[in-house]
mmCIF file with all atom_site columns, C-alpha atoms and ligand atoms in Angstrom:
data_model
loop_
_atom_site.group_PDB
_atom_site.id
_atom_site.type_symbol
_atom_site.label_atom_id
_atom_site.label_alt_id
_atom_site.label_comp_id
_atom_site.label_asym_id
_atom_site.label_entity_id
_atom_site.label_seq_id
_atom_site.pdbx_PDB_ins_code
_atom_site.Cartn_x
_atom_site.Cartn_y
_atom_site.Cartn_z
_atom_site.occupancy
_atom_site.B_iso_or_equiv
_atom_site.pdbx_formal_charge
_atom_site.auth_seq_id
_atom_site.auth_comp_id
_atom_site.auth_asym_id
_atom_site.auth_atom_id
_atom_site.pdbx_PDB_model_num
ATOM   1   C CA  . MET R 1 1   ? -14.139 2.130   8.623   1.00 97.00 ? 18  MET R CA  1
ATOM   2   C CA  . PHE R 1 2   ? -11.071 2.274   6.065   1.00 98.00 ? 19  PHE R CA  1
ATOM   3   C CA  . ILE R 1 3   ? -8.210  0.013   6.182   1.00 98.00 ? 20  ILE R CA  1
ATOM   4   C CA  . SER R 1 4   ? -5.569  0.156   4.136   1.00 98.00 ? 21  SER R CA  1
ATOM   5   C CA  . LEU R 1 5   ? -2.563  -2.628  4.247   1.00 98.00 ? 22  LEU R CA  1
ATOM   6   C CA  . GLU R 1 6   ? 0.943   -1.376  3.048   1.00 98.00 ? 23  GLU R CA  1
ATOM   7   C CA  . GLY R 1 7   ? 5.034   -3.264  2.641   1.00 98.00 ? 24  GLY R CA  1
ATOM   8   C CA  . ILE R 1 8   ? 6.810   -4.005  -0.152  1.00 97.00 ? 25  ILE R CA  1
ATOM   9   C CA  . ASP R 1 9   ? 6.443   -6.635  -2.829  1.00 94.00 ? 26  ASP R CA  1
ATOM   10  C CA  . GLY R 1 10  ? 6.476   -10.136 -0.661  1.00 94.00 ? 27  GLY R CA  1
ATOM   11  C CA  . SER R 1 11  ? 5.296   -8.818  2.409   1.00 96.00 ? 28  SER R CA  1
ATOM   12  C CA  . GLY R 1 12  ? 2.132   -10.795 2.366   1.00 95.00 ? 29  GLY R CA  1
ATOM   13  C CA  . LYS R 1 13  ? -0.376  -8.254  2.722   1.00 96.00 ? 30  LYS R CA  1
ATOM   14  C CA  . SER R 1 14  ? -2.731  -9.849  -0.733  1.00 96.00 ? 31  SER R CA  1
ATOM   15  C CA  . SER R 1 15  ? -2.935  -12.924 1.736   1.00 97.00 ? 32  SER R CA  1
ATOM   16  C CA  . ILE R 1 16  ? -3.540  -10.868 5.090   1.00 98.00 ? 33  ILE R CA  1
ATOM   17  C CA  . SER R 1 17  ? -5.845  -9.054  3.454   1.00 98.00 ? 34  SER R CA  1
ATOM   18  C CA  . LYS R 1 18  ? -8.327  -11.845 2.783   1.00 98.00 ? 35  LYS R CA  1
ATOM   19  C CA  . MET R 1 19  ? -7.774  -13.315 6.214   1.00 98.00 ? 36  MET R CA  1
ATOM   20  C CA  . LEU R 1 20  ? -8.996  -9.801  7.272   1.00 98.00 ? 37  LEU R CA  1
ATOM   21  C CA  . GLU R 1 21  ? -11.900 -9.928  5.211   1.00 98.00 ? 38  GLU R CA  1
ATOM   22  C CA  . ASP R 1 22  ? -12.663 -13.125 6.184   1.00 98.00 ? 39  ASP R CA  1
ATOM   23  C CA  . TYR R 1 23  ? -12.318 -12.545 10.084  1.00 97.00 ? 40  TYR R CA  1
ATOM   24  C CA  . LEU R 1 24  ? -14.705 -9.520  9.597   1.00 97.00 ? 41  LEU R CA  1
ATOM   25  C CA  . LYS R 1 25  ? -16.970 -11.262 7.755   1.00 98.00 ? 42  LYS R CA  1
ATOM   26  C CA  . SER R 1 26  ? -17.581 -13.482 10.771  1.00 96.00 ? 43  SER R CA  1
ATOM   27  C CA  . LYS R 1 27  ? -18.320 -10.725 13.001  1.00 95.00 ? 44  LYS R CA  1
ATOM   28  C CA  . ASN R 1 28  ? -21.089 -10.039 10.551  1.00 97.00 ? 45  ASN R CA  1
ATOM   29  C CA  . LEU R 1 29  ? -19.609 -6.735  8.987   1.00 97.00 ? 46  LEU R CA  1
ATOM   30  C CA  . LYS R 1 30  ? -20.160 -5.971  5.506   1.00 98.00 ? 47  LYS R CA  1
ATOM   31  C CA  . VAL R 1 31  ? -16.676 -5.716  3.685   1.00 98.00 ? 48  VAL R CA  1
ATOM   32  C CA  . PHE R 1 32  ? -15.555 -4.124  0.541   1.00 98.00 ? 49  PHE R CA  1
ATOM   33  C CA  . LEU R 1 33  ? -11.794 -5.625  -0.404  1.00 98.00 ? 50  LEU R CA  1
ATOM   34  C CA  . THR R 1 34  ? -9.977  -3.646  -2.581  1.00 98.00 ? 51  THR R CA  1
ATOM   35  C CA  . GLU R 1 35  ? -6.997  -2.852  -4.313  1.00 97.00 ? 52  GLU R CA  1
ATOM   36  C CA  . GLU R 1 36  ? -4.861  -0.737  -5.923  1.00 97.00 ? 53  GLU R CA  1
ATOM   37  C CA  . PRO R 1 37  ? -3.427  -0.482  -8.852  1.00 97.00 ? 54  PRO R CA  1
ATOM   38  C CA  . THR R 1 38  ? -6.923  -0.917  -9.548  1.00 96.00 ? 55  THR R CA  1
ATOM   39  C CA  . LYS R 1 39  ? -8.624  -1.952  -13.020 1.00 87.00 ? 56  LYS R CA  1
ATOM   40  C CA  . GLU R 1 40  ? -10.700 1.217   -13.364 1.00 82.00 ? 57  GLU R CA  1
ATOM   41  C CA  . ILE R 1 41  ? -9.592  3.439   -15.835 1.00 86.00 ? 58  ILE R CA  1
ATOM   42  C CA  . PHE R 1 42  ? -6.834  1.869   -17.038 1.00 87.00 ? 59  PHE R CA  1
ATOM   43  C CA  . ASP R 1 43  ? -4.778  -1.203  -17.101 1.00 92.00 ? 60  ASP R CA  1
ATOM   44  C CA  . VAL R 1 44  ? -2.000  0.287   -14.620 1.00 91.00 ? 61  VAL R CA  1
ATOM   45  C CA  . LYS R 1 45  ? -0.351  -2.787  -14.596 1.00 85.00 ? 62  LYS R CA  1
ATOM   46  C CA  . SER R 1 46  ? 0.510   -3.422  -18.228 1.00 90.00 ? 63  SER R CA  1
ATOM   47  C CA  . LEU R 1 47  ? 1.426   0.652   -18.230 1.00 91.00 ? 64  LEU R CA  1
ATOM   48  C CA  . MET R 1 48  ? 4.005   -0.245  -15.723 1.00 89.00 ? 65  MET R CA  1
ATOM   49  C CA  . GLU R 1 49  ? 6.014   -2.672  -17.872 1.00 89.00 ? 66  GLU R CA  1
ATOM   50  C CA  . MET R 1 50  ? 6.799   -0.001  -20.181 1.00 92.00 ? 67  MET R CA  1
ATOM   51  C CA  . ASN R 1 51  ? 9.529   2.358   -19.327 1.00 92.00 ? 68  ASN R CA  1
ATOM   52  C CA  . LEU R 1 52  ? 7.901   5.185   -17.861 1.00 95.00 ? 69  LEU R CA  1
ATOM   53  C CA  . ASP R 1 53  ? 9.378   8.278   -16.121 1.00 96.00 ? 70  ASP R CA  1
ATOM   54  C CA  . VAL R 1 54  ? 8.655   8.585   -12.488 1.00 97.00 ? 71  VAL R CA  1
ATOM   55  C CA  . TYR R 1 55  ? 6.694   11.760  -12.832 1.00 97.00 ? 72  TYR R CA  1
ATOM   56  C CA  . THR R 1 56  ? 4.096   9.672   -15.560 1.00 97.00 ? 73  THR R CA  1
ATOM   57  C CA  . ARG R 1 57  ? 4.415   7.058   -13.090 1.00 96.00 ? 74  ARG R CA  1
ATOM   58  C CA  . ILE R 1 58  ? 3.201   9.198   -9.901  1.00 98.00 ? 75  ILE R CA  1
ATOM   59  C CA  . PHE R 1 59  ? 0.204   10.640  -12.837 1.00 97.00 ? 76  PHE R CA  1
ATOM   60  C CA  . ILE R 1 60  ? -1.149  7.322   -13.070 1.00 96.00 ? 77  ILE R CA  1
ATOM   61  C CA  . PHE R 1 61  ? -1.362  6.165   -10.143 1.00 97.00 ? 78  PHE R CA  1
ATOM   62  C CA  . MET R 1 62  ? -2.582  9.118   -8.349  1.00 97.00 ? 79  MET R CA  1
ATOM   63  C CA  . ALA R 1 63  ? -5.552  9.317   -11.511 1.00 96.00 ? 80  ALA R CA  1
ATOM   64  C CA  . ASP R 1 64  ? -6.314  5.586   -10.686 1.00 97.00 ? 81  ASP R CA  1
ATOM   65  C CA  . ARG R 1 65  ? -6.669  6.701   -6.935  1.00 98.00 ? 82  ARG R CA  1
ATOM   66  C CA  . VAL R 1 66  ? -8.884  9.784   -7.695  1.00 97.00 ? 83  VAL R CA  1
ATOM   67  C CA  . GLU R 1 67  ? -11.416 7.293   -9.341  1.00 97.00 ? 84  GLU R CA  1
ATOM   68  C CA  . HIS R 1 68  ? -10.845 4.788   -6.684  1.00 98.00 ? 85  HIS R CA  1
ATOM   69  C CA  . ILE R 1 69  ? -11.476 7.190   -3.925  1.00 98.00 ? 86  ILE R CA  1
ATOM   70  C CA  . LYS R 1 70  ? -14.853 7.903   -5.367  1.00 98.00 ? 87  LYS R CA  1
ATOM   71  C CA  . LYS R 1 71  ? -15.891 4.105   -4.954  1.00 98.00 ? 88  LYS R CA  1
ATOM   72  C CA  . ILE R 1 72  ? -14.481 3.483   -1.725  1.00 98.00 ? 89  ILE R CA  1
ATOM   73  C CA  . LYS R 1 73  ? -16.317 6.324   -0.356  1.00 98.00 ? 90  LYS R CA  1
ATOM   74  C CA  . ARG R 1 74  ? -19.801 4.924   -1.939  1.00 98.00 ? 91  ARG R CA  1
ATOM   75  C CA  . ALA R 1 75  ? -18.685 1.769   -0.193  1.00 98.00 ? 92  ALA R CA  1
ATOM   76  C CA  . ILE R 1 76  ? -18.009 3.520   3.348   1.00 98.00 ? 93  ILE R CA  1
ATOM   77  C CA  . GLU R 1 77  ? -21.481 5.626   3.112   1.00 98.00 ? 94  GLU R CA  1
ATOM   78  C CA  . GLU R 1 78  ? -23.090 2.224   2.678   1.00 98.00 ? 95  GLU R CA  1
ATOM   79  C CA  . GLY R 1 79  ? -21.933 0.870   5.772   1.00 98.00 ? 96  GLY R CA  1
ATOM   80  C CA  . TYR R 1 80  ? -19.022 -1.268  4.422   1.00 98.00 ? 97  TYR R CA  1
ATOM   81  C CA  . VAL R 1 81  ? -15.549 -1.702  6.078   1.00 98.00 ? 98  VAL R CA  1
ATOM   82  C CA  . VAL R 1 82  ? -13.173 -0.754  3.224   1.00 98.00 ? 99  VAL R CA  1
ATOM   83  C CA  . ILE R 1 83  ? -9.843  -3.121  3.068   1.00 98.00 ? 100 ILE R CA  1
ATOM   84  C CA  . SER R 1 84  ? -7.550  -1.782  0.523   1.00 98.00 ? 101 SER R CA  1
ATOM   85  C CA  . ASP R 1 85  ? -4.642  -3.969  -0.672  1.00 98.00 ? 102 ASP R CA  1
ATOM   86  C CA  . ARG R 1 86  ? -2.008  -0.850  -1.129  1.00 98.00 ? 103 ARG R CA  1
ATOM   87  C CA  . TYR R 1 87  ? -3.575  2.901   -1.018  1.00 98.00 ? 104 TYR R CA  1
ATOM   88  C CA  . VAL R 1 88  ? -1.514  6.069   -1.295  1.00 98.00 ? 105 VAL R CA  1
ATOM   89  C CA  . ASP R 1 89  ? 1.399   4.977   0.888   1.00 98.00 ? 106 ASP R CA  1
ATOM   90  C CA  . SER R 1 90  ? 2.841   2.559   -1.992  1.00 98.00 ? 107 SER R CA  1
ATOM   91  C CA  . THR R 1 91  ? 3.037   5.574   -4.292  1.00 98.00 ? 108 THR R CA  1
ATOM   92  C CA  . PHE R 1 92  ? 4.668   7.557   -0.817  1.00 98.00 ? 109 PHE R CA  1
ATOM   93  C CA  . ALA R 1 93  ? 7.551   4.830   -0.866  1.00 98.00 ? 110 ALA R CA  1
ATOM   94  C CA  . TYR R 1 94  ? 7.713   3.294   -3.991  1.00 97.00 ? 111 TYR R CA  1
ATOM   95  C CA  . GLN R 1 95  ? 7.789   6.474   -6.237  1.00 98.00 ? 112 GLN R CA  1
ATOM   96  C CA  . GLY R 1 96  ? 9.325   8.539   -3.265  1.00 98.00 ? 113 GLY R CA  1
ATOM   97  C CA  . ALA R 1 97  ? 12.156  6.110   -3.284  1.00 98.00 ? 114 ALA R CA  1
ATOM   98  C CA  . VAL R 1 98  ? 12.890  7.171   -7.194  1.00 97.00 ? 115 VAL R CA  1
ATOM   99  C CA  . LEU R 1 99  ? 12.171  11.048  -6.258  1.00 98.00 ? 116 LEU R CA  1
ATOM   100 C CA  . LYS R 1 100 ? 14.286  10.521  -3.249  1.00 97.00 ? 117 LYS R CA  1
ATOM   101 C CA  . SER R 1 101 ? 17.474  10.016  -5.723  1.00 95.00 ? 118 SER R CA  1
ATOM   102 C CA  . ILE R 1 102 ? 16.548  13.144  -8.043  1.00 97.00 ? 119 ILE R CA  1
ATOM   103 C CA  . LEU R 1 103 ? 15.804  15.337  -5.416  1.00 96.00 ? 120 LEU R CA  1
ATOM   104 C CA  . LYS R 1 104 ? 18.598  14.147  -2.884  1.00 95.00 ? 121 LYS R CA  1
ATOM   105 C CA  . ASP R 1 105 ? 16.236  14.477  0.204   1.00 97.00 ? 122 ASP R CA  1
ATOM   106 C CA  . MET R 1 106 ? 13.586  11.710  1.580   1.00 98.00 ? 123 MET R CA  1
ATOM   107 C CA  . GLU R 1 107 ? 11.562  14.791  2.765   1.00 98.00 ? 124 GLU R CA  1
ATOM   108 C CA  . LYS R 1 108 ? 10.893  16.954  0.043   1.00 98.00 ? 125 LYS R CA  1
ATOM   109 C CA  . ALA R 1 109 ? 10.194  14.168  -2.235  1.00 98.00 ? 126 ALA R CA  1
ATOM   110 C CA  . TYR R 1 110 ? 7.594   12.899  0.246   1.00 98.00 ? 127 TYR R CA  1
ATOM   111 C CA  . GLN R 1 111 ? 6.257   16.967  0.573   1.00 98.00 ? 128 GLN R CA  1
ATOM   112 C CA  . TYR R 1 112 ? 5.918   16.522  -3.512  1.00 98.00 ? 129 TYR R CA  1
ATOM   113 C CA  . LEU R 1 113 ? 3.919   13.514  -3.506  1.00 98.00 ? 130 LEU R CA  1
ATOM   114 C CA  . ASP R 1 114 ? 1.370   15.018  -0.508  1.00 98.00 ? 131 ASP R CA  1
ATOM   115 C CA  . CYS R 1 115 ? 1.217   18.094  -2.191  1.00 98.00 ? 132 CYS R CA  1
ATOM   116 C CA  . ILE R 1 116 ? -0.257  15.650  -5.104  1.00 98.00 ? 133 ILE R CA  1
ATOM   117 C CA  . TYR R 1 117 ? -2.358  13.831  -2.888  1.00 98.00 ? 134 TYR R CA  1
ATOM   118 C CA  . ASN R 1 118 ? -3.932  16.723  -0.559  1.00 98.00 ? 135 ASN R CA  1
ATOM   119 C CA  . PRO R 1 119 ? -6.904  18.171  -2.846  1.00 98.00 ? 136 PRO R CA  1
ATOM   120 C CA  . PHE R 1 120 ? -8.424  14.620  -3.204  1.00 98.00 ? 137 PHE R CA  1
ATOM   121 C CA  . ARG R 1 121 ? -6.990  13.485  0.514   1.00 98.00 ? 138 ARG R CA  1
ATOM   122 C CA  . TYR R 1 122 ? -8.687  10.847  2.082   1.00 98.00 ? 139 TYR R CA  1
ATOM   123 C CA  . ASP R 1 123 ? -6.513  8.650   4.408   1.00 98.00 ? 140 ASP R CA  1
ATOM   124 C CA  . PRO R 1 124 ? -7.543  5.494   5.729   1.00 98.00 ? 141 PRO R CA  1
ATOM   125 C CA  . ASP R 1 125 ? -7.985  5.166   9.648   1.00 98.00 ? 142 ASP R CA  1
ATOM   126 C CA  . ILE R 1 126 ? -5.819  2.248   9.946   1.00 98.00 ? 143 ILE R CA  1
ATOM   127 C CA  . ILE R 1 127 ? -2.652  1.863   7.676   1.00 98.00 ? 144 ILE R CA  1
ATOM   128 C CA  . PHE R 1 128 ? -1.252  -1.763  8.610   1.00 98.00 ? 145 PHE R CA  1
ATOM   129 C CA  . TYR R 1 129 ? 2.224   -1.729  7.424   1.00 98.00 ? 146 TYR R CA  1
ATOM   130 C CA  . LEU R 1 130 ? 3.626   -5.192  6.829   1.00 98.00 ? 147 LEU R CA  1
ATOM   131 C CA  . ASP R 1 131 ? 7.359   -4.971  7.696   1.00 98.00 ? 148 ASP R CA  1
ATOM   132 C CA  . VAL R 1 132 ? 9.744   -7.508  5.662   1.00 98.00 ? 149 VAL R CA  1
ATOM   133 C CA  . ASP R 1 133 ? 13.557  -7.805  5.574   1.00 97.00 ? 150 ASP R CA  1
ATOM   134 C CA  . PRO R 1 134 ? 13.796  -7.290  1.307   1.00 96.00 ? 151 PRO R CA  1
ATOM   135 C CA  . LYS R 1 135 ? 15.474  -11.058 1.034   1.00 94.00 ? 152 LYS R CA  1
ATOM   136 C CA  . THR R 1 136 ? 12.711  -12.596 2.618   1.00 95.00 ? 153 THR R CA  1
ATOM   137 C CA  . GLY R 1 137 ? 10.148  -10.754 0.245   1.00 94.00 ? 154 GLY R CA  1
ATOM   138 C CA  . ILE R 1 138 ? 12.150  -11.641 -2.871  1.00 92.00 ? 155 ILE R CA  1
ATOM   139 C CA  . SER R 1 139 ? 12.577  -15.271 -1.751  1.00 90.00 ? 156 SER R CA  1
ATOM   140 C CA  . ARG R 1 140 ? 8.759   -15.628 -1.245  1.00 91.00 ? 157 ARG R CA  1
ATOM   141 C CA  . ILE R 1 141 ? 7.843   -13.340 -4.701  1.00 87.00 ? 158 ILE R CA  1
ATOM   142 C CA  . LYS R 1 142 ? 10.252  -15.921 -6.622  1.00 78.00 ? 159 LYS R CA  1
ATOM   143 C CA  . ARG R 1 143 ? 8.611   -18.604 -6.100  1.00 69.00 ? 160 ARG R CA  1
ATOM   144 C CA  . LYS R 1 144 ? 5.006   -17.267 -7.656  1.00 64.00 ? 161 LYS R CA  1
ATOM   145 C CA  . ARG R 1 145 ? 6.455   -14.922 -10.581 1.00 64.00 ? 162 ARG R CA  1
ATOM   146 C CA  . GLU R 1 146 ? 9.507   -14.629 -12.735 1.00 57.00 ? 163 GLU R CA  1
ATOM   147 C CA  . PHE R 1 147 ? 9.788   -10.721 -12.603 1.00 56.00 ? 164 PHE R CA  1
ATOM   148 C CA  . PHE R 1 148 ? 10.245  -8.748  -9.273  1.00 60.00 ? 165 PHE R CA  1
ATOM   149 C CA  . GLU R 1 149 ? 11.837  -5.773  -8.022  1.00 72.00 ? 166 GLU R CA  1
ATOM   150 C CA  . ASP R 1 150 ? 15.453  -5.985  -7.367  1.00 87.00 ? 167 ASP R CA  1
ATOM   151 C CA  . ILE R 1 151 ? 16.874  -5.889  -3.966  1.00 91.00 ? 168 ILE R CA  1
ATOM   152 C CA  . GLU R 1 152 ? 18.477  -2.472  -4.023  1.00 94.00 ? 169 GLU R CA  1
ATOM   153 C CA  . PHE R 1 153 ? 15.126  -0.579  -4.676  1.00 94.00 ? 170 PHE R CA  1
ATOM   154 C CA  . LEU R 1 154 ? 12.927  -2.646  -2.460  1.00 95.00 ? 171 LEU R CA  1
ATOM   155 C CA  . ASN R 1 155 ? 15.666  -1.936  0.153   1.00 96.00 ? 172 ASN R CA  1
ATOM   156 C CA  . ASP R 1 156 ? 14.729  1.463   -0.616  1.00 97.00 ? 173 ASP R CA  1
ATOM   157 C CA  . VAL R 1 157 ? 11.324  1.558   -0.756  1.00 97.00 ? 174 VAL R CA  1
ATOM   158 C CA  . ARG R 1 158 ? 11.139  -0.062  2.524   1.00 98.00 ? 175 ARG R CA  1
ATOM   159 C CA  . ASN R 1 159 ? 13.078  2.693   4.179   1.00 98.00 ? 176 ASN R CA  1
ATOM   160 C CA  . PHE R 1 160 ? 10.701  5.303   2.785   1.00 98.00 ? 177 PHE R CA  1
ATOM   161 C CA  . TYR R 1 161 ? 8.360   3.139   4.556   1.00 98.00 ? 178 TYR R CA  1
ATOM   162 C CA  . LEU R 1 162 ? 10.174  3.475   7.437   1.00 98.00 ? 179 LEU R CA  1
ATOM   163 C CA  . PHE R 1 163 ? 10.757  7.325   7.219   1.00 98.00 ? 180 PHE R CA  1
ATOM   164 C CA  . LEU R 1 164 ? 6.811   7.682   7.405   1.00 98.00 ? 181 LEU R CA  1
ATOM   165 C CA  . SER R 1 165 ? 6.311   4.984   9.963   1.00 98.00 ? 182 SER R CA  1
ATOM   166 C CA  . VAL R 1 166 ? 5.460   7.737   12.161  1.00 97.00 ? 183 VAL R CA  1
ATOM   167 C CA  . LYS R 1 167 ? 4.670   10.646  10.353  1.00 97.00 ? 184 LYS R CA  1
ATOM   168 C CA  . ARG R 1 168 ? 1.818   8.564   8.922   1.00 98.00 ? 185 ARG R CA  1
ATOM   169 C CA  . LYS R 1 169 ? 0.690   6.578   11.932  1.00 98.00 ? 186 LYS R CA  1
ATOM   170 C CA  . TYR R 1 170 ? 1.380   2.980   10.523  1.00 98.00 ? 187 TYR R CA  1
ATOM   171 C CA  . VAL R 1 171 ? 0.680   0.210   12.593  1.00 98.00 ? 188 VAL R CA  1
ATOM   172 C CA  . LYS R 1 172 ? 3.524   -1.481  12.093  1.00 98.00 ? 189 LYS R CA  1
ATOM   173 C CA  . ILE R 1 173 ? 3.701   -5.557  12.053  1.00 98.00 ? 190 ILE R CA  1
ATOM   174 C CA  . ASP R 1 174 ? 6.841   -7.594  11.805  1.00 98.00 ? 191 ASP R CA  1
ATOM   175 C CA  . SER R 1 175 ? 6.318   -9.946  9.106   1.00 98.00 ? 192 SER R CA  1
ATOM   176 C CA  . ASN R 1 176 ? 9.175   -11.663 8.567   1.00 97.00 ? 193 ASN R CA  1
ATOM   177 C CA  . GLY R 1 177 ? 7.658   -14.823 9.634   1.00 97.00 ? 194 GLY R CA  1
ATOM   178 C CA  . SER R 1 178 ? 5.070   -17.125 9.315   1.00 96.00 ? 195 SER R CA  1
ATOM   179 C CA  . LEU R 1 179 ? 1.461   -15.698 7.580   1.00 96.00 ? 196 LEU R CA  1
ATOM   180 C CA  . GLU R 1 180 ? -0.246  -16.955 10.791  1.00 97.00 ? 197 GLU R CA  1
ATOM   181 C CA  . TYR R 1 181 ? 2.086   -14.754 13.364  1.00 97.00 ? 198 TYR R CA  1
ATOM   182 C CA  . SER R 1 182 ? 1.692   -11.779 11.214  1.00 97.00 ? 199 SER R CA  1
ATOM   183 C CA  . PHE R 1 183 ? -2.418  -12.342 11.351  1.00 98.00 ? 200 PHE R CA  1
ATOM   184 C CA  . LYS R 1 184 ? -2.397  -13.013 15.284  1.00 97.00 ? 201 LYS R CA  1
ATOM   185 C CA  . ASN R 1 185 ? -0.784  -9.595  15.736  1.00 97.00 ? 202 ASN R CA  1
ATOM   186 C CA  . ILE R 1 186 ? -3.313  -7.805  13.138  1.00 97.00 ? 203 ILE R CA  1
ATOM   187 C CA  . LEU R 1 187 ? -5.995  -9.658  15.511  1.00 97.00 ? 204 LEU R CA  1
ATOM   188 C CA  . LYS R 1 188 ? -4.784  -8.215  18.605  1.00 96.00 ? 205 LYS R CA  1
ATOM   189 C CA  . TYR R 1 189 ? -4.639  -4.490  17.246  1.00 96.00 ? 206 TYR R CA  1
ATOM   190 C CA  . MET R 1 190 ? -8.230  -4.890  15.508  1.00 94.00 ? 207 MET R CA  1
ATOM   191 C CA  . GLU R 1 191 ? -9.313  -6.696  18.993  1.00 92.00 ? 208 GLU R CA  1
ATOM   192 C CA  . LYS R 1 192 ? -8.792  -3.727  20.765  1.00 91.00 ? 209 LYS R CA  1
ATOM   193 C CA  . ILE R 1 193 ? -10.384 -1.228  18.765  1.00 86.00 ? 210 ILE R CA  1
HETATM 194 P P1  . LIG P 2 .   ? 1.116   -5.146  -6.436  1.00 94.05 ? 307 LIG P P1  1
HETATM 195 O O1  . LIG P 2 .   ? 0.271   -5.061  -5.270  1.00 94.05 ? 307 LIG P O1  1
HETATM 196 O O2  . LIG P 2 .   ? 2.726   -5.560  -5.924  1.00 94.05 ? 307 LIG P O2  1
HETATM 197 O O3  . LIG P 2 .   ? 0.855   -6.421  -7.235  1.00 94.05 ? 307 LIG P O3  1
HETATM 198 P P2  . LIG P 2 .   ? 0.694   -7.653  -7.397  1.00 94.05 ? 307 LIG P P2  1
HETATM 199 O O4  . LIG P 2 .   ? 1.234   -8.574  -6.070  1.00 94.05 ? 307 LIG P O4  1
HETATM 200 O O5  . LIG P 2 .   ? -0.262  -8.142  -7.814  1.00 94.05 ? 307 LIG P O5  1
HETATM 201 O O6  . LIG P 2 .   ? 1.912   -8.279  -8.339  1.00 94.05 ? 307 LIG P O6  1
HETATM 202 O O7  . LIG P 2 .   ? 1.098   -4.228  -6.999  1.00 94.05 ? 307 LIG P O7  1
HETATM 203 C C1  . LIG P 2 .   ? 2.125   -3.884  -8.055  1.00 94.05 ? 307 LIG P C1  1
HETATM 204 C C2  . LIG P 2 .   ? 3.308   -3.105  -8.248  1.00 94.05 ? 307 LIG P C2  1
HETATM 205 O O8  . LIG P 2 .   ? 2.658   -1.555  -8.457  1.00 94.05 ? 307 LIG P O8  1
HETATM 206 C C3  . LIG P 2 .   ? 3.935   -3.066  -7.226  1.00 94.05 ? 307 LIG P C3  1
HETATM 207 O O9  . LIG P 2 .   ? 5.516   -3.334  -7.238  1.00 94.05 ? 307 LIG P O9  1
HETATM 208 C C4  . LIG P 2 .   ? 4.218   -1.690  -6.226  1.00 94.05 ? 307 LIG P C4  1
HETATM 209 C C5  . LIG P 2 .   ? 3.714   -0.979  -7.391  1.00 94.05 ? 307 LIG P C5  1
HETATM 210 N N1  . LIG P 2 .   ? 2.996   0.812   -6.991  1.00 94.05 ? 307 LIG P N1  1
HETATM 211 C C6  . LIG P 2 .   ? 3.643   1.768   -6.982  1.00 94.05 ? 307 LIG P C6  1
HETATM 212 O O10 . LIG P 2 .   ? 4.632   1.710   -7.739  1.00 94.05 ? 307 LIG P O10 1
HETATM 213 N N2  . LIG P 2 .   ? 2.769   2.668   -6.531  1.00 94.05 ? 307 LIG P N2  1
HETATM 214 C C7  . LIG P 2 .   ? 1.471   2.605   -6.381  1.00 94.05 ? 307 LIG P C7  1
HETATM 215 O O11 . LIG P 2 .   ? 0.876   3.590   -5.570  1.00 94.05 ? 307 LIG P O11 1
HETATM 216 C C8  . LIG P 2 .   ? 1.032   1.479   -6.399  1.00 94.05 ? 307 LIG P C8  1
HETATM 217 C C9  . LIG P 2 .   ? -0.564  1.360   -5.673  1.00 94.05 ? 307 LIG P C9  1
HETATM 218 C C10 . LIG P 2 .   ? 1.838   0.581   -6.296  1.00 94.05 ? 307 LIG P C10 1
#
């Protein structure tokens, strides 16, 4: 099984990913917790500090993903449950939010990104989308780091996630409350399946 966690910065994905890993391990499952961007072929995080064009960013994240998918597939074949803290829906939502302002159309932006993803497509079985108000998200990360995206941009990213929610069959989790509250709703879903 392949699970991805998505959401804007400060939605609690990383903490929830670890909580989910512990829960699945307690059920005696083998778990491979991974994240994007990876550090596999290049240092994506330091590249992101450069003032790069959106198209350059798209290809960097996609290239990183092509290599990541090989690792994910290997883990699945070896019987692991894979949890990825961010995956392709981050490119759809973050780069999609920027492309939308260029192409003036959300659907066109999504179609373009989906076309690039298509040849190596490997979709998660479950996409948990942790939905948080950007103001709340920012106030959470402000406590932890200096750099963060501005609220307007995060609003656009959130709108893109919401736009994809039905199309990409997200399991939407209200993440405005405590981590425990979000995780309880994730468990409710996991127990059902
Ligand atoms: P993030 O998971 O927020 O890292 P951390 O919390 O450890 O700093 O990811 C870093 C940033 O990269 C985040 O702002 C989202 C962005 N990103 C994209 O824009 N596109 C992508 O495809 C991915 C995977 C991440």
